[in-house]
Structures are given as C-alpha cells and as structure tokens.
Tab-separated table of C-alpha atoms in Angstrom:
chain	number	residue	atom	x	y	z
A	1360	MET	CA	-89.233	3.612	59.357
A	1361	THR	CA	-86.317	1.232	59.872
A	1362	PRO	CA	-87.404	-1.764	61.916
A	1363	THR	CA	-85.746	-1.815	65.349
A	1364	SER	CA	-84.482	-5.136	66.571
A	1365	LEU	CA	-84.466	-5.970	70.231
A	1366	ASP	CA	-80.671	-6.050	70.151
A	1367	THR	CA	-80.560	-2.559	68.709
A	1368	ALA	CA	-83.058	-1.359	71.264
A	1369	LEU	CA	-81.046	-2.844	74.121
A	1370	GLU	CA	-77.854	-1.310	72.775
A	1371	ALA	CA	-79.523	2.071	72.530
A	1372	ARG	CA	-80.835	1.642	76.072
A	1373	ALA	CA	-77.334	0.825	77.300
A	1374	GLN	CA	-76.044	4.015	75.733
A	1375	LEU	CA	-78.770	5.958	77.511
A	1376	LYS	CA	-77.661	4.404	80.768
A	1377	GLN	CA	-74.096	5.356	79.966
A	1378	GLN	CA	-75.238	8.916	79.463
A	1379	ILE	CA	-76.879	8.838	82.870
A	1380	VAL	CA	-73.601	7.647	84.409
A	1381	ASP	CA	-71.844	10.549	82.723
A	1382	VAL	CA	-73.965	12.950	84.778
A	1383	ASP	CA	-72.269	11.596	87.853
A	1384	GLU	CA	-68.831	12.724	86.737
A	1385	PRO	CA	-66.753	14.324	89.475
A	1386	SER	CA	-67.980	17.722	90.548
A	1387	VAL	CA	-66.853	20.437	92.916
A	1388	LYS	CA	-68.682	23.051	94.894
A	1389	LEU	CA	-67.601	26.648	94.350
A	1390	VAL	CA	-68.166	29.742	96.477
A	1391	VAL	CA	-68.504	32.884	94.366
A	1392	VAL	CA	-67.690	36.203	95.993
A	1393	ARG	CA	-67.035	39.769	95.001
A	1394	ILE	CA	-63.799	41.434	96.019
A	1395	GLY	CA	-63.599	45.046	94.823
A	1396	HIS	CA	-65.096	45.182	91.354
A	1397	GLU	CA	-64.463	41.577	90.381
A	1398	ARG	CA	-66.028	38.231	91.114
A	1399	PHE	CA	-63.833	35.325	92.159
A	1400	ALA	CA	-64.472	31.763	93.244
A	1401	PHE	CA	-62.999	29.568	95.953
A	1402	HIS	CA	-63.339	25.823	96.239
A	1403	ALA	CA	-65.979	25.350	98.925
A	1404	SER	CA	-63.878	22.531	100.378
A	1405	HIS	CA	-61.480	25.279	101.510
A	1406	ILE	CA	-64.197	27.408	103.098
A	1407	ARG	CA	-65.161	26.191	106.530
A	1408	GLU	CA	-67.721	28.823	107.362
A	1409	ILE	CA	-69.116	32.179	106.232
A	1410	LEU	CA	-69.508	34.796	108.940
A	1411	SER	CA	-71.418	38.039	109.030
A	1412	ASP	CA	-71.459	40.743	111.687
A	1413	GLN	CA	-68.370	39.324	113.392
A	1414	PRO	CA	-66.471	42.019	115.303
A	1415	VAL	CA	-62.846	42.207	114.203
A	1416	PHE	CA	-60.184	43.296	116.673
A	1417	THR	CA	-57.648	45.541	114.975
A	1418	LEU	CA	-54.014	45.164	115.939
A	1419	PRO	CA	-51.410	47.862	115.460
A	1420	GLY	CA	-48.224	46.931	113.684
A	1421	SER	CA	-50.082	45.063	110.950
A	1422	PRO	CA	-50.262	45.835	107.237
A	1423	ASP	CA	-53.488	47.418	105.991
A	1424	SER	CA	-54.381	44.123	104.378
A	1425	LEU	CA	-54.454	42.409	107.773
A	1426	GLU	CA	-57.736	43.627	109.167
A	1427	GLY	CA	-57.276	42.028	112.561
A	1428	VAL	CA	-58.263	38.950	114.512
A	1429	ILE	CA	-61.549	37.367	115.512
A	1430	HIS	CA	-62.520	34.976	118.256
A	1431	VAL	CA	-64.658	32.307	116.678
A	1432	ARG	CA	-65.712	29.012	118.227
A	1433	GLY	CA	-62.902	29.008	120.750
A	1434	ASN	CA	-60.149	29.863	118.289
A	1435	ILE	CA	-58.422	33.080	117.336
A	1436	GLU	CA	-58.085	33.588	113.600
A	1437	SER	CA	-56.650	36.352	111.459
A	1438	VAL	CA	-58.794	38.247	108.971
A	1439	VAL	CA	-57.083	39.390	105.787
A	1440	ARG	CA	-58.149	41.524	102.860
A	1441	LEU	CA	-57.063	40.318	99.459
A	1442	ASN	CA	-57.800	43.551	97.589
A	1443	ARG	CA	-54.158	44.528	97.252
A	1444	LEU	CA	-53.035	41.037	96.278
A	1445	LEU	CA	-55.784	40.880	93.650
A	1446	GLN	CA	-55.305	44.556	92.711
A	1447	GLN	CA	-58.900	45.423	93.480
A	1448	PRO	CA	-60.120	48.663	95.103
A	1449	GLU	CA	-61.557	48.721	98.610
A	1450	ASP	CA	-65.348	48.879	98.572
A	1451	SER	CA	-66.752	51.761	100.621
A	1452	ASP	CA	-70.095	49.935	100.918
A	1453	THR	CA	-69.571	47.441	103.715
A	1454	SER	CA	-73.209	46.405	104.081
A	1455	HIS	CA	-72.789	43.129	102.189
A	1456	GLN	CA	-69.370	42.183	103.519
A	1457	ARG	CA	-68.737	38.744	104.911
A	1458	ILE	CA	-65.789	36.826	106.330
A	1459	LEU	CA	-64.992	33.492	104.717
A	1460	MET	CA	-63.183	31.157	107.083
A	1461	GLY	CA	-60.607	29.644	104.761
A	1462	LYS	CA	-58.630	26.518	105.576
A	1463	THR	CA	-55.873	24.777	103.681
A	1464	ASP	CA	-53.374	22.101	104.597
A	1465	ILE	CA	-50.939	24.755	105.779
A	1466	LEU	CA	-53.081	27.204	107.717
A	1467	SER	CA	-56.443	28.843	108.217
A	1468	SER	CA	-57.554	32.455	108.171
A	1469	GLY	CA	-60.575	34.619	107.700
A	1470	ILE	CA	-60.872	36.352	104.345
A	1471	ARG	CA	-62.861	39.561	104.017
A	1472	VAL	CA	-65.026	39.662	100.919
A	1473	ASP	CA	-67.249	42.503	99.762
A	1474	GLU	CA	-70.186	40.283	98.855
A	1475	MET	CA	-71.187	36.659	98.882
A	1476	ILE	CA	-72.636	35.953	95.432
A	1477	ASP	CA	-73.376	32.255	95.015
A	1478	LEU	CA	-72.605	28.700	96.026
A	1479	PHE	CA	-72.992	26.062	93.325
A	1480	ASP	CA	-71.878	22.659	92.104
A	1481	THR	CA	-70.112	22.242	88.795
A	1482	VAL	CA	-68.501	19.313	87.018
A	1483	ILE	CA	-64.735	19.386	87.089
A	1484	SER	CA	-64.585	19.078	83.307
A	1485	SER	CA	-66.198	22.514	82.997
A	1486	ILE	CA	-63.187	24.105	84.663
A	1487	GLN	CA	-60.614	25.340	82.187
A	1488	PRO	CA	-56.946	25.929	82.934
A	1489	PRO	CA	-55.999	29.562	83.531
A	1490	PRO	CA	-55.691	31.340	80.175
A	1491	ALA	CA	-52.404	32.831	79.094
A	1492	THR	CA	-54.129	36.206	78.916
A	1493	LEU	CA	-54.664	36.288	82.687
A	1494	PRO	CA	-53.088	39.407	84.266
A	1495	ALA	CA	-49.623	38.727	85.629
A	1496	HIS	CA	-50.609	39.413	89.240
A	1497	LEU	CA	-53.421	36.840	89.051
A	1498	ALA	CA	-51.633	34.110	87.131
A	1499	PRO	CA	-49.904	32.502	90.143
A	1500	LEU	CA	-53.063	32.701	92.254
A	1501	VAL	CA	-55.640	31.207	89.888
A	1502	SER	CA	-56.138	27.471	89.570
A	1503	GLY	CA	-58.749	27.574	86.823
A	1504	VAL	CA	-61.477	29.484	85.047
A	1505	ILE	CA	-65.137	28.659	84.632
A	1506	ALA	CA	-68.033	30.329	82.847
A	1507	PHE	CA	-70.412	31.978	85.288
A	1508	HIS	CA	-73.418	33.836	83.856
A	1509	GLN	CA	-71.642	33.891	80.485
A	1510	GLN	CA	-68.613	35.560	82.037
A	1511	PRO	CA	-65.239	34.007	82.863
A	1512	LEU	CA	-64.790	33.486	86.599
A	1513	ALA	CA	-61.332	32.950	88.090
A	1514	ILE	CA	-61.073	30.207	90.703
A	1515	LEU	CA	-58.532	31.247	93.318
A	1516	ASN	CA	-56.012	28.832	94.768
A	1517	LEU	CA	-56.284	29.532	98.490
A	1518	ALA	CA	-53.073	27.709	99.400
A	1519	LYS	CA	-51.094	29.861	96.971
A	1520	ILE	CA	-52.809	33.005	98.225
A	1521	PHE	CA	-51.827	32.170	101.797
A	1522	THR	CA	-48.287	31.358	100.704
A	1523	HIS	CA	-47.960	34.684	98.882
A	1524	TYR	CA	-49.337	36.489	101.921
A	1525	LEU	CA	-46.873	34.748	104.224
A	1526	GLN	CA	-44.101	35.941	101.921
A	1527	GLY	CA	-45.142	39.547	102.407
A	1528	GLN	CA	-47.220	40.107	99.299
A	1529	GLY	CA	-50.573	41.819	99.552
B	801	MET	CA	-48.506	21.001	132.400
B	802	GLN	CA	-52.074	20.101	133.326
B	803	ALA	CA	-55.011	21.292	131.259
B	804	ASN	CA	-56.410	23.234	134.205
B	805	ALA	CA	-53.116	25.038	134.805
B	806	THR	CA	-53.044	28.808	134.687
B	807	LEU	CA	-50.493	31.400	133.672
B	808	SER	CA	-50.007	34.535	135.718
B	809	ILE	CA	-49.920	37.624	133.538
B	810	VAL	CA	-49.005	41.200	134.363
B	811	CYS	CA	-51.534	43.204	132.365
B	812	CYS	CA	-51.589	46.837	131.395
B	813	GLN	CA	-53.301	49.070	128.860
B	814	LEU	CA	-51.876	51.100	126.034
B	815	HIS	CA	-54.443	53.230	124.239
B	816	ASN	CA	-57.324	50.793	123.708
B	817	LEU	CA	-55.124	47.709	123.824
B	818	TRP	CA	-54.679	45.233	126.626
B	819	LEU	CA	-51.143	43.909	126.830
B	820	GLY	CA	-49.654	41.245	129.038
B	821	PHE	CA	-46.294	39.913	130.135
B	822	SER	CA	-45.731	36.584	131.783
B	823	ALA	CA	-45.404	37.343	135.485
B	824	GLU	CA	-42.383	35.055	135.728
B	825	GLN	CA	-40.511	37.585	133.550
B	826	ILE	CA	-41.322	40.532	135.811
B	827	SER	CA	-39.280	41.043	138.941
B	828	SER	CA	-41.129	44.103	140.166
B	829	ALA	CA	-43.803	46.584	139.247
B	830	SER	CA	-43.405	49.812	141.130
B	831	THR	CA	-44.362	53.450	140.935
B	832	SER	CA	-40.726	54.515	141.370
B	833	GLY	CA	-38.269	52.008	140.021
B	834	ILE	CA	-34.613	52.167	140.835
B	835	ASN	CA	-33.456	51.377	137.303
B	836	GLN	CA	-32.435	54.637	135.661
B	837	LYS	CA	-32.571	53.131	132.219
B	838	THR	CA	-36.162	53.028	131.030
B	839	PHE	CA	-38.248	52.860	127.896
B	840	GLN	CA	-41.825	53.890	127.381
B	841	LEU	CA	-43.923	50.929	126.367
B	842	ASN	CA	-45.371	52.763	123.369
B	843	GLN	CA	-41.871	53.545	122.116
B	844	LEU	CA	-40.858	49.918	122.295
B	845	LEU	CA	-43.892	48.993	120.222
B	846	GLY	CA	-43.567	51.878	117.782
B	847	LEU	CA	-46.930	53.307	118.803
B	848	PRO	CA	-47.986	56.929	119.498
B	849	PRO	CA	-47.335	58.248	123.007
B	850	GLU	CA	-49.937	58.178	125.740
B	851	THR	CA	-51.376	61.457	126.969
B	852	THR	CA	-50.966	60.412	130.603
B	853	PRO	CA	-47.548	60.211	132.270
B	854	ALA	CA	-45.929	56.922	133.235
B	855	ARG	CA	-47.404	55.445	136.413
B	856	HIS	CA	-45.515	52.199	136.764
B	857	GLN	CA	-42.083	50.873	136.071
B	858	LEU	CA	-41.770	47.190	135.200
B	859	SER	CA	-38.425	45.570	135.945
B	860	ILE	CA	-37.579	42.517	133.896
B	861	LYS	CA	-35.848	39.406	135.186
B	862	ALA	CA	-32.829	38.740	133.018
B	863	ASP	CA	-29.245	37.556	133.315
B	864	ASN	CA	-28.091	40.660	131.515
B	865	HIS	CA	-29.232	44.025	132.740
B	866	LEU	CA	-32.307	45.180	130.873
B	867	PRO	CA	-33.993	48.582	130.964
B	868	ASP	CA	-37.286	48.947	132.774
B	869	ILE	CA	-40.543	49.438	130.920
B	870	LEU	CA	-42.612	52.518	131.731
B	871	VAL	CA	-46.362	52.009	131.677
B	872	SER	CA	-48.982	54.767	131.827
B	873	SER	CA	-51.929	52.635	132.898
B	874	ASP	CA	-52.809	50.690	135.988
B	875	ILE	CA	-51.180	47.284	136.367
B	876	HIS	CA	-53.248	44.161	136.962
B	877	LEU	CA	-52.267	40.629	137.747
B	878	CYS	CA	-54.550	38.142	136.050
B	879	GLU	CA	-54.653	34.386	135.730
B	880	LEU	CA	-55.141	32.990	132.254
B	881	SER	CA	-56.214	29.421	131.768
B	882	LEU	CA	-54.422	27.495	129.047
B	883	THR	CA	-57.575	27.566	126.951
B	884	ASP	CA	-57.497	31.375	127.050
B	885	ILE	CA	-54.092	31.439	125.381
B	886	HIS	CA	-53.713	31.049	121.619
B	887	PRO	CA	-50.682	31.020	119.346
B	888	LEU	CA	-50.518	33.854	116.853
B	889	PRO	CA	-52.465	33.101	113.682
B	890	PRO	CA	-49.783	32.287	111.069
B	891	LEU	CA	-50.587	35.202	108.755
B	892	LEU	CA	-50.384	37.599	111.692
B	893	ALA	CA	-47.157	36.052	112.956
B	894	ALA	CA	-45.627	36.478	109.510
B	895	ARG	CA	-46.632	40.110	109.033
B	896	THR	CA	-46.776	41.806	112.444
B	897	THR	CA	-44.157	44.417	113.210
B	898	LEU	CA	-44.835	44.404	116.957
B	899	PRO	CA	-41.565	43.234	118.546
B	900	GLY	CA	-41.904	40.401	121.026
B	901	LEU	CA	-45.555	39.613	120.282
B	902	ARG	CA	-45.777	35.916	121.116
B	903	ALA	CA	-49.430	35.011	121.574
B	904	LEU	CA	-52.968	36.273	121.994
B	905	ALA	CA	-55.379	35.615	124.794
B	906	TRP	CA	-59.146	35.815	124.896
B	907	HIS	CA	-60.039	36.621	128.472
B	908	GLN	CA	-63.219	38.124	129.892
B	909	GLN	CA	-64.511	38.925	126.397
B	910	ARG	CA	-61.439	40.860	125.336
B	911	PHE	CA	-58.183	40.257	123.530
B	912	ILE	CA	-54.880	40.506	125.359
B	913	LEU	CA	-51.644	40.765	123.396
B	914	LEU	CA	-49.019	38.642	125.132
B	915	PHE	CA	-45.427	39.795	124.788
B	916	ASP	CA	-42.057	38.326	125.588
B	917	ALA	CA	-40.633	41.204	127.635
B	918	ARG	CA	-37.030	40.160	127.049
B	919	HIS	CA	-37.534	40.020	123.293
B	920	LEU	CA	-39.332	43.354	123.400
B	921	LEU	CA	-36.280	44.895	125.032
B	922	ALA	CA	-33.736	43.009	122.938
B	923	GLY	CA	-31.539	45.454	121.130
B	924	GLN	CA	-32.599	48.246	123.454
B	925	SER	CA	-30.375	47.243	126.347
B	926	GLN	CA	-27.272	48.532	124.596
B	927	ALA	CA	-28.927	51.749	123.477
B	928	ASP	CA	-29.104	54.922	125.471
B	929	SER	CA	-32.407	55.447	127.179
B	930	PRO	CA	-34.558	58.044	125.423
B	931	ALA	CA	-36.904	58.266	128.384
C-alpha cells in the first residue's frame, strides 16, 4: 500500500468537501402532470396552488379550451385546457383532474390537468435543452427536457403557453 | 372613489346566466317601452332564444339614439361593492366573443357578467331591428 502523507490526506479531504458543495448546485422544483396521454412538467415557481373539486363557472362565447372561471381566495381566474395546444385528447375520466393555478410575470390563470403525478426537486444541470426531434407544435412551448422514470419529460414554458393562448392558439 | 363605494347594477337573467348593466347607462326599464327599435338580449350576445317572451324593455342612455334591449326575465337593481367587481381574466378577455363584456362580479355566491350596454349595441343602432 502506498504510504499516505498528511498533505495527501488533507488534499483528498478537501476534494471530498468540494464534492459535498457540488450537491448544493442550483436546483428547481418541478410539478409533473398528465394532460391527455402525455406527462408534462411545469416549474413549481409558476404554480401558486393546486385545486381539486373547485366548481368552474362556464361562460358562453368562449372557445372549448376555455373551461370557465373560478372564484378563488377573493379573485376571479380563468381556467383553460391545454389539450388542443398540446395536441392531446380530452380524458373522459375526470376523477383525478386538478386545477393548477399558474402565474407568470404577465398573467395568471387556472390550468386544467387530467392528473397530478409528482412534485420533485432536480438540479438544473439535469435539464437538457429541447431536442430538435420535438414535435413542431411543442417546440415553441417547451423550455427543456428531463429524464423522469427513464422517460423524457418535457418542461413547459408557462409564459409562452399563455402568450400563445392570448394570440388565439389552443 | 372610496373603497366602500358601491355600483348600482341593473341585473337580469338569460338562461342560467346572471347579467348586469351599470344603472347609470340605463334610462328606463319598463314593460312597454316607447322605443320601436329593439333587440332581444340573446340575439345581441349570439345566444339561443329564451322560451319565455320579453318582459322588460331596457332603454339606454346615449347621445345617439340606441335601440332598446328586450329582456325575458325579471329585472333587479342590486348594489355591488367594489370588492365584488373584478376585471376580466386576461385569457378570457382575449378570447371571449361576447360583445361588450367588461367585467365579472362575484355577488351572493354567484357570478354576474357585467356588460357595457352601449358597446353591446354598437353596430346595431344602424341596423334594422329584427325584433
């Protein structure tokens, strides 16, 4: 066995400490949901609240993707469905549906999702840029991709989704 | 305007919806208006007709002569506090096709759609009355 000097031992210890510091690299919290057949993620910093069993008031003169409005904590918010924008089918099973209260710098709105899957922390370095193979309709809406249960998971850019919706898409 | 101020609203029902107009826009609400030019409220909003006949005729204050609005429900006058009144959520404002929809109110555990009556009738004043 090679004799270990104190200097070598201290250097090795310093590297261990460095490795510990690396664990503290910047991380983000992601909310994983199912919309139609697919799973998507939102940055949790853009999700203010997750609601269940909230009655939605339907307004005439709205596109199908605008489910209605809700009165929540003294405010009136819209509730939108992203199925058309994401090209996902409507789920006939509504038993697991939730409303995510999304908020960006430009506006806030409820977002109907078919199922709440998970909420977890991940280091930013694990997020990959959107691949070139992403479907054309998703490319402008996805900010990154991460592995989730060995499957790629698209992280949606809520600000861009709202902007597209304001422009009449979805 | 003080925080405890209220807004007087002329409310009516269309199907299962509660709708309101600012009372300052309404000059009269009668069962037999004198204005011969009228529009059914559902027509103005592009909604299916009511099964009951028109009961009230709302006359709108305006510099130019506007048609009256025919309403099939009872008419109520209600006072909304400022905290009852909310601007349209931006995604709704961008996508609604309801003409003249200006705001929403949450009053007595129900939503009221608040319309600008003049905007609702804009473009109709020059048209022949279908009513």
